[in-house]
Coordinates of C-alpha atoms in Angstrom, one line a residue:
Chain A
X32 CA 10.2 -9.9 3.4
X33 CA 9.4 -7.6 1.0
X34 CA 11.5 -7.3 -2.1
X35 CA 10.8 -3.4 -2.5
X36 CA 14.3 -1.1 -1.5
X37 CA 12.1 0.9 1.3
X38 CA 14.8 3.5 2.1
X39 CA 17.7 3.2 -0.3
X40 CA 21.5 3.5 0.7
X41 CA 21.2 7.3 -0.6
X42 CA 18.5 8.2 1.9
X43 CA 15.4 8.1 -0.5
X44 CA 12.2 6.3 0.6
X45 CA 9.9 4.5 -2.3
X46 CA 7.9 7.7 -2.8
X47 CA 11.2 10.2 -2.9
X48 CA 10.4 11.4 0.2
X49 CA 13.7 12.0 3.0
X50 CA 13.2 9.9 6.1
X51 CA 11.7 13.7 7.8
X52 CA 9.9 14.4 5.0
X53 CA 5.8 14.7 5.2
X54 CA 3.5 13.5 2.4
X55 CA 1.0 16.2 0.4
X56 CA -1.1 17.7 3.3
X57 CA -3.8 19.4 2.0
X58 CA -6.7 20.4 4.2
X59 CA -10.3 21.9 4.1
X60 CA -12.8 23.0 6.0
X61 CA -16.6 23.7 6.1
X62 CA -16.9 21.7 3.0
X63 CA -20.7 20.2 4.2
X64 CA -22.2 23.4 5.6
X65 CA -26.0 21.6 4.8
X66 CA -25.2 18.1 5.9
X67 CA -23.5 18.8 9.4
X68 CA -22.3 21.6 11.8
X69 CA -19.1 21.2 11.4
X70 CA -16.8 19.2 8.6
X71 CA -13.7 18.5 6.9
X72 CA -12.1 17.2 4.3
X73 CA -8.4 15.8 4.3
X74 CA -5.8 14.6 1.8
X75 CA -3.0 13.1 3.6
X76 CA -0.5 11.7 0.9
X77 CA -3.4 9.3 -0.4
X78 CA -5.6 9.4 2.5
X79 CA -8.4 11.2 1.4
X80 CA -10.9 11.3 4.7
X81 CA -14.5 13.3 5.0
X82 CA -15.2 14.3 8.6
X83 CA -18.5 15.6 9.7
X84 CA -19.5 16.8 12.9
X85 CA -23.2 17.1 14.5
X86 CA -23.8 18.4 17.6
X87 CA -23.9 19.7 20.6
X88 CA -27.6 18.9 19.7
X89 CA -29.7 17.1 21.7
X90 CA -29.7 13.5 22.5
X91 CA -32.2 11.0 20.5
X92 CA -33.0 9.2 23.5
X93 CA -33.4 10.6 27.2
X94 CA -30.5 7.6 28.5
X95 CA -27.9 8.8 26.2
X96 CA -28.0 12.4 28.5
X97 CA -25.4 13.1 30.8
X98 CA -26.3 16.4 32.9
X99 CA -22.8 17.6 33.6
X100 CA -21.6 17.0 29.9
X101 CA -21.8 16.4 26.2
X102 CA -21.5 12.8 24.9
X103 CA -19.0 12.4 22.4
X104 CA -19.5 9.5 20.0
X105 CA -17.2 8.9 17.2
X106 CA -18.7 6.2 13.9
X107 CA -15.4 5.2 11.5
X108 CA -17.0 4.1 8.1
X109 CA -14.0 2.8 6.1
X110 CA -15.9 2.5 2.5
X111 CA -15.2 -0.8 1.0
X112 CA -13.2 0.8 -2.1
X113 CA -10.9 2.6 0.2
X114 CA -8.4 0.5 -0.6
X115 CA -6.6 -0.9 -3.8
X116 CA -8.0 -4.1 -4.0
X117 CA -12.1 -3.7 -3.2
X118 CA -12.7 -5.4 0.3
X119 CA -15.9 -7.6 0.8
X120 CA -17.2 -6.7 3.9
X121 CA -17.9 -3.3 4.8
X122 CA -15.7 -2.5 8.2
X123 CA -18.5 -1.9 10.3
X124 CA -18.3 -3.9 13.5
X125 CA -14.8 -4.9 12.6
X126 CA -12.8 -4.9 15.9
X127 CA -9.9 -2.6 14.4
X128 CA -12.6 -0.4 13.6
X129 CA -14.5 -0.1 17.3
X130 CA -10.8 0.5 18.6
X131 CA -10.1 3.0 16.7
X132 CA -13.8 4.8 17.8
X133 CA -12.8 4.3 21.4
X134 CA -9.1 5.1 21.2
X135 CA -10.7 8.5 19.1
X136 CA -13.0 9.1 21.6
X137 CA -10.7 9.1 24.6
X138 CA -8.6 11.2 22.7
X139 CA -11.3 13.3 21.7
X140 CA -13.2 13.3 25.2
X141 CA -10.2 15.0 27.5
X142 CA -9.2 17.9 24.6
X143 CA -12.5 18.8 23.8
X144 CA -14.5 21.2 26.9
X145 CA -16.9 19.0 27.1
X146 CA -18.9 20.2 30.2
X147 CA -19.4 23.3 28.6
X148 CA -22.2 21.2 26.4
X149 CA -24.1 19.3 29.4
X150 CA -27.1 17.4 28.2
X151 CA -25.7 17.3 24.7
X152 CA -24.6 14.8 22.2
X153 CA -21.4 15.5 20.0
X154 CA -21.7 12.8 17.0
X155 CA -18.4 12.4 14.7
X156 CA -18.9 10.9 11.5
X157 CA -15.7 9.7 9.5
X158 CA -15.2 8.7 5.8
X159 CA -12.5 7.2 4.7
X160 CA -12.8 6.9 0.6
X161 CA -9.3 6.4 0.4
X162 CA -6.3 4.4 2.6
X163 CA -2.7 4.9 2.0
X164 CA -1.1 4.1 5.2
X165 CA -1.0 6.5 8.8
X166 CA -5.0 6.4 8.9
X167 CA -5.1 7.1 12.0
X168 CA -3.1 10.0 12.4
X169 CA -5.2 11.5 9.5
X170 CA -8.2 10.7 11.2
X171 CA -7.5 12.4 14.0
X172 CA -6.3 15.5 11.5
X173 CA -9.8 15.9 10.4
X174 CA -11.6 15.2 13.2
X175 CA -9.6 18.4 14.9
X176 CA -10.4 20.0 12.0
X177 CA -14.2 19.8 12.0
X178 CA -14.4 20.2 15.1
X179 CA -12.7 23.9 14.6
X180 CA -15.2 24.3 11.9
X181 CA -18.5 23.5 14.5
X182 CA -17.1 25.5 16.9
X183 CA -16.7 23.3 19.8
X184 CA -14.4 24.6 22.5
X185 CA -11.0 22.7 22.7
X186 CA -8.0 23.3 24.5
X187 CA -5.4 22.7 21.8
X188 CA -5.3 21.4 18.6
X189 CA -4.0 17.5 18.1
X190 CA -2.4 16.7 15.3
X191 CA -1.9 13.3 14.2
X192 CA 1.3 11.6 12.7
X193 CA 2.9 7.7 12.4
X194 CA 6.4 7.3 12.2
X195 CA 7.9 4.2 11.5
X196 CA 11.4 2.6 12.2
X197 CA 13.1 1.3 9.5
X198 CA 16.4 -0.6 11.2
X199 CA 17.7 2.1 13.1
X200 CA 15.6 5.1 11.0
X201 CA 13.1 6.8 12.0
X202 CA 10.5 7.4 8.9
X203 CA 8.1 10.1 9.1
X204 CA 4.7 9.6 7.7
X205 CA 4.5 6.2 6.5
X206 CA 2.3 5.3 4.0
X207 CA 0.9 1.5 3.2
X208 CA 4.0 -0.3 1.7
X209 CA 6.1 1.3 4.8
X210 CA 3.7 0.7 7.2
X211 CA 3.5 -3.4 5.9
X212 CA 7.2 -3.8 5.8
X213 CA 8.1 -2.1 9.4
X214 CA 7.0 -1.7 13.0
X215 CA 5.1 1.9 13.5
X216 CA 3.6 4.0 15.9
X217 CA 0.6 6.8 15.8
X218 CA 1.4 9.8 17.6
X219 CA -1.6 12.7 18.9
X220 CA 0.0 15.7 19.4
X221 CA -1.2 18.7 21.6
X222 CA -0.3 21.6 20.0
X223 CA 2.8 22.9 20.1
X224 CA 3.3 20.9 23.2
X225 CA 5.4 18.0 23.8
X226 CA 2.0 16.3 25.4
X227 CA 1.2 13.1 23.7
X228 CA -2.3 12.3 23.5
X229 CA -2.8 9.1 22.0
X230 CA 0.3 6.6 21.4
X231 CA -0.7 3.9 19.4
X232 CA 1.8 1.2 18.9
X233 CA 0.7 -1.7 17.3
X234 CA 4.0 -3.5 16.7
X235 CA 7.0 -4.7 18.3
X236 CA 9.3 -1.8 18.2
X237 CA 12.9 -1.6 20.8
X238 CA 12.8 0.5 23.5
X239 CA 16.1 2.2 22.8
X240 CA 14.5 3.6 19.6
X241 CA 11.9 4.7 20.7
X242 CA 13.3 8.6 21.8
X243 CA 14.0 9.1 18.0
X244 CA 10.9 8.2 16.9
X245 CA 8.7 10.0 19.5
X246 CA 11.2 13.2 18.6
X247 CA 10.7 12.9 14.5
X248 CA 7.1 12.3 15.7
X249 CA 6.6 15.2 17.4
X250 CA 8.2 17.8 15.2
X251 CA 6.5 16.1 12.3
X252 CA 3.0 16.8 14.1
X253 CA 4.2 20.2 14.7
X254 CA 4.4 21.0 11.7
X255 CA 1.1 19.0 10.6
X256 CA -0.8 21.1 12.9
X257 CA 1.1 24.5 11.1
X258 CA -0.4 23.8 7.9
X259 CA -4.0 23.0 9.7
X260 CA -3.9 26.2 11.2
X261 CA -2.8 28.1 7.7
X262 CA -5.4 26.3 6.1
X263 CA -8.1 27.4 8.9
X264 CA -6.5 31.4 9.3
X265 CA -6.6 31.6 4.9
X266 CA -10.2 29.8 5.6
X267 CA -11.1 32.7 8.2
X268 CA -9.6 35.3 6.4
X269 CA -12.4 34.5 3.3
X270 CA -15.3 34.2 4.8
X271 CA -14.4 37.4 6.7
X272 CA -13.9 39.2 3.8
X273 CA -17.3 38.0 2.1
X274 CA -18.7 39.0 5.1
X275 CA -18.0 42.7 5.0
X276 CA -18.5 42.6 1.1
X277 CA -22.0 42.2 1.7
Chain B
X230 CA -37.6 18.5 7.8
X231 CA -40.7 18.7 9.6
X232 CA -43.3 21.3 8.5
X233 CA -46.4 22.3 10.4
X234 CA -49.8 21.7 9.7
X235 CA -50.4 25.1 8.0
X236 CA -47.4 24.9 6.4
X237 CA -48.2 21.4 4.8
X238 CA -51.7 22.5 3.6
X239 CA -50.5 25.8 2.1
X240 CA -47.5 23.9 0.1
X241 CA -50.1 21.2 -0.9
X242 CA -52.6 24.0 -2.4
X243 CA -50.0 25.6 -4.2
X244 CA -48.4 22.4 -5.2
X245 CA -51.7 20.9 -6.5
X246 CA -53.1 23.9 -8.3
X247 CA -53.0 24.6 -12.1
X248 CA -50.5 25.3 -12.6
X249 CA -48.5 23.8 -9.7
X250 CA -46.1 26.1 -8.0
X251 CA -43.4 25.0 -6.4
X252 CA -41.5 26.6 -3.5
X253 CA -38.3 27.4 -5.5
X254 CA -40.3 28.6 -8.3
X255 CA -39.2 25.2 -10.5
X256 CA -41.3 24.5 -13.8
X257 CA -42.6 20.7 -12.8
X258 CA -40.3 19.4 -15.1
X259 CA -37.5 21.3 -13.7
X260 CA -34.2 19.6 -12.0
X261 CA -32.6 21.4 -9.0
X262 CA -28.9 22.4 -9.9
X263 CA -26.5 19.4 -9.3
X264 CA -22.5 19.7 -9.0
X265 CA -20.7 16.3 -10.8
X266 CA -17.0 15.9 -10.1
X267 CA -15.4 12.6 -11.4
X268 CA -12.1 10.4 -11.5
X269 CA -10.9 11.8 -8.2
X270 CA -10.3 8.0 -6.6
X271 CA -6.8 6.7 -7.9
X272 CA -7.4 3.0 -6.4
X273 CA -11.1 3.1 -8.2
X274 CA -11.2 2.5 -11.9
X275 CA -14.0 5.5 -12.1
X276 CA -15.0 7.5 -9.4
X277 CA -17.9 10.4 -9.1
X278 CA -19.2 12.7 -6.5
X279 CA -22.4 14.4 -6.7
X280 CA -23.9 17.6 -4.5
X281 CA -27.3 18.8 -4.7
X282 CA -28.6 22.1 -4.0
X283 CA -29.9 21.2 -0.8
X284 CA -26.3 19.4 0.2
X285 CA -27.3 15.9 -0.4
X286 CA -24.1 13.9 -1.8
X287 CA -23.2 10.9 -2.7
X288 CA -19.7 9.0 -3.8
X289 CA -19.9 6.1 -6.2
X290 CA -16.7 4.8 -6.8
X291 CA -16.3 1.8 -9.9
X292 CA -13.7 -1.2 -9.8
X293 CA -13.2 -4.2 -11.4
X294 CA -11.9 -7.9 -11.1
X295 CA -11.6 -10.5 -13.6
X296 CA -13.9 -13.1 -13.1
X297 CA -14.8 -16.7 -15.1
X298 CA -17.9 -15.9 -16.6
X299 CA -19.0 -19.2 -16.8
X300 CA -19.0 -18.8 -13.2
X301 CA -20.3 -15.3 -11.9
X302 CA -23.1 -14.4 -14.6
X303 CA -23.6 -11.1 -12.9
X304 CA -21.1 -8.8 -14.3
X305 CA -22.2 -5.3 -11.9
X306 CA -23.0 -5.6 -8.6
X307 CA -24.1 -2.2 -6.6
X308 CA -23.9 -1.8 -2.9
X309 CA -25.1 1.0 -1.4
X310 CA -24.5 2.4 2.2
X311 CA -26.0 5.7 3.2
X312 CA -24.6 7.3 6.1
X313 CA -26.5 6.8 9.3
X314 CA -28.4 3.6 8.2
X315 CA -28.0 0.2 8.9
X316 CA -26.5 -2.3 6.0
X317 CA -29.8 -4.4 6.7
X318 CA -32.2 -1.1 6.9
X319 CA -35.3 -1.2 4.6
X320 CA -34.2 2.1 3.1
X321 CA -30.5 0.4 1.9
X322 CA -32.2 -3.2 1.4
X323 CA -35.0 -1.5 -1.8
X324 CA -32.4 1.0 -3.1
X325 CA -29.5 -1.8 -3.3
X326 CA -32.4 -3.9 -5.0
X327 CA -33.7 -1.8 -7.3
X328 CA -30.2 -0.4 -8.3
X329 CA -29.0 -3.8 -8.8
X330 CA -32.4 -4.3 -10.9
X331 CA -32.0 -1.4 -13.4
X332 CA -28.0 -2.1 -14.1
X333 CA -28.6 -5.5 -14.7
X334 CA -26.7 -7.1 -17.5
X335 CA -29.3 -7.6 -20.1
X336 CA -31.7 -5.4 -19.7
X337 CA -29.9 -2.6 -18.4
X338 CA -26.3 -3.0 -19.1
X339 CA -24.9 -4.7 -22.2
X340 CA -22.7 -7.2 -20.6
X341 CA -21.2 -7.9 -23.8
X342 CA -18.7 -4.9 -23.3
X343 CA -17.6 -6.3 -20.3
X344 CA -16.3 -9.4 -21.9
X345 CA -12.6 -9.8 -22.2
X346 CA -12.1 -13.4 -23.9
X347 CA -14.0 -16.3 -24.5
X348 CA -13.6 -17.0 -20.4
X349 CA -13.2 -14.1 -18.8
X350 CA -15.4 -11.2 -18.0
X351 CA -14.8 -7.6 -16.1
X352 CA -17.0 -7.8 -12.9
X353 CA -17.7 -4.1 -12.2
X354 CA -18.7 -3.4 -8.4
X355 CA -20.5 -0.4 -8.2
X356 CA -20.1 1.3 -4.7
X357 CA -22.2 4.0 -3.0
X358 CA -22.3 6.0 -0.7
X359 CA -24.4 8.6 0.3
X360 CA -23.1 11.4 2.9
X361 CA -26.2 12.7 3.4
X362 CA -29.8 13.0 1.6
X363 CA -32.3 15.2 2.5
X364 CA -35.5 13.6 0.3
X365 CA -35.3 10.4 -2.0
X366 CA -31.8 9.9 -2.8
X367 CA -32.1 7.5 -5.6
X368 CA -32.5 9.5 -8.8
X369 CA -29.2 11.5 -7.2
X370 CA -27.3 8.0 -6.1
X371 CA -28.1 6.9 -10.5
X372 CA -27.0 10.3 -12.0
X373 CA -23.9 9.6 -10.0
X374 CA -23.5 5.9 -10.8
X375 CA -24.3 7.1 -14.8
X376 CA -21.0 9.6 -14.4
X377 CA -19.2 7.5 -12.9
X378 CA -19.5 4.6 -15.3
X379 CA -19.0 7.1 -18.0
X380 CA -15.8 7.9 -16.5
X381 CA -14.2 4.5 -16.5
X382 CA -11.1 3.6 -17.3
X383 CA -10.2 -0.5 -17.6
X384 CA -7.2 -2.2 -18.3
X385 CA -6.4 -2.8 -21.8
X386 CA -5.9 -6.6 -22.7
X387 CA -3.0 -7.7 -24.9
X388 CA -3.5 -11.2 -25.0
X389 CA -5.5 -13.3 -26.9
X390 CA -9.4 -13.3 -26.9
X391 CA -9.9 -17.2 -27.6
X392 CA -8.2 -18.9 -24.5
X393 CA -10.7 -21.6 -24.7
X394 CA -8.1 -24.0 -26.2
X395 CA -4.9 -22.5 -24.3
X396 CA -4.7 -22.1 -21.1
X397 CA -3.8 -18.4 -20.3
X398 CA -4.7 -16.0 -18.2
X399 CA -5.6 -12.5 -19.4
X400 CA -2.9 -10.2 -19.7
X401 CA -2.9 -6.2 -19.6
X402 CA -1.3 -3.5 -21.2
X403 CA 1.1 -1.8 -18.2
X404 CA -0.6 1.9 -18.5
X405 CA -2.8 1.8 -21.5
X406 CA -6.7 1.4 -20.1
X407 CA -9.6 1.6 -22.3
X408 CA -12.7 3.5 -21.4
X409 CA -15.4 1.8 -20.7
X410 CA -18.5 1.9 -22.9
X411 CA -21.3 1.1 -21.5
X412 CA -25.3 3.0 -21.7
X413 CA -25.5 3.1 -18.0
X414 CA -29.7 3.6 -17.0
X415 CA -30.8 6.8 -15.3
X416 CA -33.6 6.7 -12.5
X417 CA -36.0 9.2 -12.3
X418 CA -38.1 10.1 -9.0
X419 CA -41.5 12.1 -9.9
X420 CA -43.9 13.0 -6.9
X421 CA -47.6 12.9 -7.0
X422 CA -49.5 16.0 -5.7
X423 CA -53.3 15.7 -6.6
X424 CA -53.1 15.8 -10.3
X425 CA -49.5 17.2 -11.0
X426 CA -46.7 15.4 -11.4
X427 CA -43.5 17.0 -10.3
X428 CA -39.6 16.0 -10.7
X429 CA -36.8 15.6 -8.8
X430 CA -38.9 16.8 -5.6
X431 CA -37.6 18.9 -3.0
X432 CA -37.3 17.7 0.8
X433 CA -40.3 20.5 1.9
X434 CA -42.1 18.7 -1.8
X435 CA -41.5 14.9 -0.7
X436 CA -43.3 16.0 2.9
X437 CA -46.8 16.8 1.5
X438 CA -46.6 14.2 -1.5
X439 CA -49.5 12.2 -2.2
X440 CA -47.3 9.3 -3.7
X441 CA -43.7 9.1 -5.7
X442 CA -43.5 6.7 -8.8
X443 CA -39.6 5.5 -9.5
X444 CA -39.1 5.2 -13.5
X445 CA -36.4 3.7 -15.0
X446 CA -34.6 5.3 -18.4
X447 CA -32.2 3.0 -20.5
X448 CA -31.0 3.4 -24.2
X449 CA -33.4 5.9 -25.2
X450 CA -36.7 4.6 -23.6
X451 CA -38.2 3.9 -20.5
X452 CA -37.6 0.4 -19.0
X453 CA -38.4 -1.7 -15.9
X454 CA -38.8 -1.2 -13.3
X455 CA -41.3 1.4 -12.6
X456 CA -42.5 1.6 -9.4
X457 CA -44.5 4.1 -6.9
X458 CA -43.2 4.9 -4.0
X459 CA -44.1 6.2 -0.4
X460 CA -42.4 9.8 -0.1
X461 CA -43.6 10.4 3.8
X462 CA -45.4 8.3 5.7
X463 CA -48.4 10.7 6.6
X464 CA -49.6 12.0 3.3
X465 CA -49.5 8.9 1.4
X466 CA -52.8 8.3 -0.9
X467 CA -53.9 6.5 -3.8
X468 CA -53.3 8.1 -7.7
X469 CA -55.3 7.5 -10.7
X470 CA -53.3 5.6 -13.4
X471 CA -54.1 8.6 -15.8
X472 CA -51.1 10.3 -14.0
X473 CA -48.9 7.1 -14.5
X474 CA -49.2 8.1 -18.1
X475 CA -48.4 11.3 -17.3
X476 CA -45.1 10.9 -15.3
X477 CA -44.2 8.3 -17.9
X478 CA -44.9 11.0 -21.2
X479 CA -42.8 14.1 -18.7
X480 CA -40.2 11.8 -18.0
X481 CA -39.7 10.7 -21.8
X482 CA -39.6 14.2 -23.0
X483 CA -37.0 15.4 -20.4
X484 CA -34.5 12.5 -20.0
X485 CA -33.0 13.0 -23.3
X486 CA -31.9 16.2 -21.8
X487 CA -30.7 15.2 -18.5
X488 CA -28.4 12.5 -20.7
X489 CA -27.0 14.7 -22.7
X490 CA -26.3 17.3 -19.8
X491 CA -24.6 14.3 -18.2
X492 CA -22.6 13.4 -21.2
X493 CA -21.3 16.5 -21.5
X494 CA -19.6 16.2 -18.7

């Protein structure tokens, strides 16, 4: 058991945060206009993820082509100094990492309109240079994001959040000590639904609980997707503005 | 970027006539603008990001361990994955080598500054990653490495330097980190188009190139190793070693500046 106090008798968590408090969320987009259509860049608490998006564009090789829609493909690189302590192996090929592609893709494949694209590939390229806990809800923060910024029709934005539960409290946006000393779950949100798209839950956690953390969960994605969208309206708002300058 | 065939032969003309010109309008010996940022990593003892004009980037992040140096003689280690490649692609497999070549303690890198005590060495790991690269990314991937060395921080030891006779482990200041001070190489790329030699060359420059030469730029002078290499894969041809002497002459009158651009950082 961990010897850190990781939400103390007066209601503060390690980093000061409230147990319904979010981390720093800052967010940006088109930040590779040469390297890819669309991209992203995202700083999640200490998360700090590059997306990049290529496509629709057509398939490399003639098998990849499906005629009624776009292939999505989705390649995680966690760098090998993401973390504090520098990792020997890079994470390609690790299994955590090819479930996170597919559980991203699946996500990914039924919000995105993907038979609007036929013959088309969709490639997502993820960088993680930094990992401070909820990396997949972050993850799927950017990808949303850059794929806004290419233009791809979706239905709804999904916003990604992990909440843990710390003995009968619900913590919202964990970072990497939370997340080692408690059971949590990844929530992707649709919008300013209720619809879950993805939930990941990777520990043991009671059923019973389980309302209160979807709940916190939910209104905490809410409000991830809010600042996504002020950051992609004040991102709007510039480039229309250079526009008609010129 | 692919370029037709009259394309090709126009940029070759006007690349190898006297005096060369280059599709930007660069002198030969002129760099395209590059953007630096560093220390942006927290968990990374140095950190650096670099952009081109043309949106190539690259990340190199810096951090350490302690290591028994009687043990581990190499003291920096580079690994470089570029976005899109393999780990074992030829590409990776001769930049990670010849990176790992130029920064090599000795030669390259004084290892002496990485010593902590009589035992006990810092082992820097050099990390790289390029987003994306648009022509030969290694003279961007060793401007970013040079920044980001000069950029980092290590802890500062407290405890005693000869731990030969006592057996102690070294011990670190809490917050107080020293900066490191090492004379990290630089690696320039020139390309060969009939009898000019140009540097740092352009994606639309690399295509119609008859040959690149790597050189190497450590403490002042140019070091090992030098090497040419294949910038395409149709235009590649044969250069007369006059032109070595060349590059080599361009390249020590201009590196000066390029260090002292970067150390002004």
């Amino acid at each position: 058991m961990s010897r850190l106090e990781i939400y103390s008798p007066e209601g503060l968590r390690l980093d000061g945060r409230r147990w319904n408090e979010l981390r720093r969320f800052e967010s940006s987009i088109n930040t590779h206009p040469h390297a890819a259509d669309g991209s992203s860049y995202m700083e999640q608490g200490n998360n700090k993820i590059i997306t990049l998006v290529k496509g629709p564009k057509e398939p490399r090789l003639k098998s990849q082509m499906d005629t009624s829609k776009a292939l999505l493909n989705v390649s995680v690189n966690i760098t090998k100094f993401s973390k504090f302590e520098r990792s020997k192996s890079s994470h390609k090929n690790e299994r955590r990492v090819l479930e996170i592609q597919t559980s991203l893709v699946r996500m990914f494949e039924k919000n995105v309109m993907l038979n609007i694209y036929p013959r088309t590939v969709i490639d997502i390229e993820i960088h993680v240079l930094e990992q401070d806990g909820g990396i997949m809800g972050s993850l799927i923060n950017g990808i949303t994001l850059a794929l806004i910024d290419a233009g791809i029709s979706m239905f709804d934005y999904i916003s990604g959040i992990s909440v843990g539960l710390y003995d009968t409290t619900p913590l919202l946006d964990t970072n990497s000590l939370e997340e080692n000393a408690m059971s949590t779950v990844t929530l992707g949100v649709v919008g300013k639904s209720e619809k879950l798209s993805l939930l990941l839950v990777e520990d043991k956690i009671p059923l019973d609980r389980l309302e209160n953390v979807l709940a916190i969960g939910i209104a905490g994605a809410h409000r991830v997707r809010d600042l996504m969208d002020e950051e992609l309206r004040k991102h709007a708002q510039k480039r229309v503005s250079n526009a008609s300058v010129r | 970027m692919s370029l037709s065939v009259a394309e090709k032969s126009y940029l070759y003309d006007s690349l190898a006539s006297t005096p060369s010109i280059r599709p930007d309008g660069r002198l030969p010996h002129q760099f395209r603008p590059i953007e630096i940022f560093t220390d942006f990593l927290p968990s990374s003892n140095g950190s650096s990001r670099i952009i081109a004009s043309d949106g190539s980037e690259c990340i190199v992040s810096i951090k350490s361990k302690v290591v028994d140096h009687h043990v581990e003689n190499e003291l920096l280690q580079v690994d470089v994955d570029i976005a899109g490649q393999r780990d074992d692609a030829l590409v990776v497999e001769t930049i990670t080598s010849l990176l790992n070549k130029v920064l090599k303690s000795g030669s390259g890198v004084d290892s002496s500054m990485l010593q902590l005590t009589k035992k006990y060495s810092f082992k820097i790991f050099v990390d790289v990653l390029v987003i994306s690269s648009h022509s030969h990314p290694v003279s961007l991937i060793s401007f970013a490495i040079y920044s980001a060395l000069n950029s980092t921080y290590l802890p500062k030891l407290i405890s005693a330097f000869d731990d030969l006779e006592v057996e102690e482990l070294p011990t670190f200041h809490d917050y107080d980190m020293v900066k490191l001070d090492i004379n990290p190489p630089l690696v320039f790329i020139l390309a060969v188009v009939g009898n000019n030699m140009l540097l740092d060359p352009a994606a639309n420059e690399s295509e119609v190139a008859n040959n690149g030469l790597i050189i190497s730029w450590s403490n002042g002078k140019i070091t090992s190793p030098i090497r040419s290499v294949a910038l395409n894969d149709s235009n590649v041809k044969s250069f007369k070693p006059h032109l070595l002497k060349q590059g080599l002459a361009m390249v020590e009158k201009y590196a000066p500046d390029v260090v002292r651009s970067l150390e002004n950082l």
